[in-house]
C-alpha positions as CSV (number, residue, x, y, z in Angstrom):
1,M,-34.0,30.4,-11.3
2,E,-31.1,28.3,-11.3
3,T,-31.3,25.0,-8.8
4,T,-28.0,23.4,-6.8
5,K,-26.7,19.7,-7.6
6,I,-26.5,17.7,-4.7
7,H,-23.4,15.4,-5.2
8,K,-24.0,12.8,-2.4
9,L,-20.7,11.4,-1.2
10,G,-21.1,8.0,0.4
11,I,-18.9,7.2,3.5
12,I,-18.1,4.2,5.1
13,M,-17.9,5.1,8.6
14,N,-16.3,1.9,10.6
15,G,-16.5,1.8,14.2
16,V,-18.4,5.0,15.0
17,T,-20.4,2.9,18.1
18,G,-17.3,4.0,20.6
19,R,-17.2,7.5,21.6
20,M,-14.8,9.6,19.8
21,G,-16.5,7.9,16.4
22,T,-20.2,8.8,17.7
23,N,-19.5,12.1,19.3
24,Q,-16.8,13.7,17.3
25,H,-17.0,12.1,13.7
26,L,-20.2,11.2,13.6
27,M,-22.4,14.0,15.2
28,R,-20.1,16.5,15.1
29,S,-18.7,16.1,12.1
30,I,-20.7,14.5,9.4
31,V,-24.0,14.9,11.2
32,A,-23.8,18.8,11.2
33,I,-22.8,18.8,7.9
34,I,-25.8,17.4,6.8
35,K,-28.2,18.8,9.0
36,Q,-26.7,22.5,7.5
37,G,-27.4,21.3,3.8
38,G,-24.0,19.9,3.1
39,V,-21.1,21.6,1.9
40,K,-21.5,24.2,-1.1
41,I,-18.2,24.1,-3.4
42,S,-20.0,26.9,-5.9
43,D,-22.5,28.8,-6.4
44,N,-24.9,26.0,-7.8
45,E,-23.5,23.1,-6.4
46,T,-23.2,21.0,-3.2
47,I,-21.7,18.2,-1.8
48,L,-24.0,16.1,0.6
49,P,-22.2,13.2,2.4
50,D,-24.4,9.8,2.6
51,P,-22.5,8.0,5.8
52,I,-23.7,4.2,6.2
53,L,-22.1,2.7,9.7
54,V,-20.4,0.1,9.9
55,G,-19.7,-2.2,13.0
56,R,-20.0,-5.6,15.0
57,N,-23.0,-4.7,17.4
58,A,-26.4,-4.5,15.0
59,A,-28.6,-3.0,17.7
60,K,-25.9,-0.1,18.6
61,L,-25.7,0.3,15.0
62,E,-29.4,0.7,14.5
63,S,-29.7,2.8,17.9
64,L,-27.0,5.3,16.6
65,A,-28.4,5.6,13.4
66,T,-31.7,6.2,14.2
67,A,-30.4,9.4,16.9
68,A,-28.2,10.5,13.8
69,G,-31.4,10.3,11.4
70,V,-29.2,8.2,9.3
71,K,-30.7,5.7,6.8
72,R,-27.9,3.2,6.4
73,W,-26.0,1.0,8.4
74,T,-24.7,-3.0,8.0
75,V,-22.6,-5.1,10.1
76,D,-21.2,-6.3,6.9
77,L,-18.1,-4.6,5.9
78,D,-17.5,-6.5,2.8
79,E,-21.3,-5.5,1.8
80,A,-20.3,-1.7,2.4
81,L,-17.0,-1.6,0.3
82,A,-18.7,-3.4,-2.5
83,D,-21.3,-0.7,-2.3
84,K,-19.6,1.3,-6.0
85,Q,-21.6,4.8,-4.4
86,N,-19.2,4.6,-0.9
87,T,-16.6,6.2,-2.1
88,I,-14.6,7.5,1.2
89,Y,-14.5,4.5,3.9
90,F,-13.1,6.5,7.2
91,D,-12.0,4.1,10.4
92,S,-12.5,4.7,13.8
93,Q,-12.2,1.5,15.2
94,T,-9.4,0.4,18.4
95,T,-6.3,0.5,16.3
96,D,-5.7,-3.2,16.8
97,R,-8.9,-3.8,14.4
98,R,-7.6,-1.1,11.6
99,A,-4.9,-2.4,9.4
100,E,-6.8,-5.1,8.3
101,A,-10.4,-3.2,7.4
102,V,-8.4,-0.1,5.8
103,K,-6.0,-3.0,3.8
104,A,-9.7,-4.4,2.7
105,A,-10.7,-0.6,1.5
106,I,-7.8,-0.1,0.0
107,Q,-8.0,-3.1,-2.1
108,A,-11.8,-1.9,-3.0
109,G,-10.7,1.1,-4.7
110,K,-11.8,3.5,-1.7
111,H,-10.2,6.7,-0.3
112,I,-9.2,6.2,3.2
113,Y,-9.4,8.8,6.0
114,C,-8.8,7.1,9.9
115,E,-8.3,8.4,13.7
116,K,-5.0,8.4,14.8
117,P,-2.7,5.6,15.2
118,T,-3.3,4.7,12.1
119,A,-1.9,0.9,13.1
120,V,0.0,-0.8,16.0
121,T,3.3,-0.5,14.6
122,T,5.3,2.1,11.9
123,E,5.8,-0.8,10.1
124,V,2.1,-1.6,9.1
125,A,1.4,2.5,9.6
126,Y,3.9,2.5,6.5
127,E,2.8,-0.6,4.6
128,L,-1.0,1.2,5.2
129,Y,0.5,4.1,3.3
130,K,2.2,2.3,0.7
131,L,-0.9,0.3,-0.2
132,A,-2.5,3.4,-0.8
133,K,-0.1,5.3,-2.7
134,T,0.3,2.6,-5.2
135,A,-3.3,2.0,-5.7
136,G,-3.7,5.9,-6.3
137,V,-6.4,6.0,-3.9
138,K,-6.4,9.5,-1.6
139,N,-5.6,9.2,2.4
140,G,-5.3,11.2,5.5
141,V,-5.1,11.1,9.3
142,V,-7.3,12.4,11.9
143,Q,-4.9,15.5,13.0
144,D,-7.8,18.1,14.2
145,K,-6.7,18.1,18.0
146,L,-2.8,19.3,17.3
147,W,-4.3,22.7,16.3
148,L,-6.5,23.3,19.8
149,P,-5.6,25.9,21.2
150,G,-4.4,24.0,24.8
151,M,-1.8,22.0,22.4
152,L,-0.7,25.2,20.6
153,K,-0.3,26.6,24.1
154,L,2.2,23.9,25.5
155,Q,3.6,23.9,22.1
156,M,5.3,27.3,23.1
């Protein structure tokens, strides 16, 4: 019998102690994927998220990590960015904190996924896009709410 190869995917999750980061992104998405055993990409390969929670408040992070069953957390973003195991940077901080952290993640060679809006101004958002493109990292912005049934009905 062939065994399944598990590929651990290190994801830096910055700002997840807020309501949206905790509920939508961590608990309903990443933790749910972990609990189902990961994402099967072939008959014998699975990707399993391995998040590291990052934020400013150690007590909140530790409590959230315990509740989520996540082993890794830190208040040191630079430490998380320096870890080669972490290949993706996710940001759900307040918008005014996002640009500098995303720039640091791009400089560290991490692929970027962040909550919307990307930045406080269009110019800064476009700068982040250009930096990511130049660095050759994949990048994306949360858009899930655009396709909810209520939003689609509003458009009609």
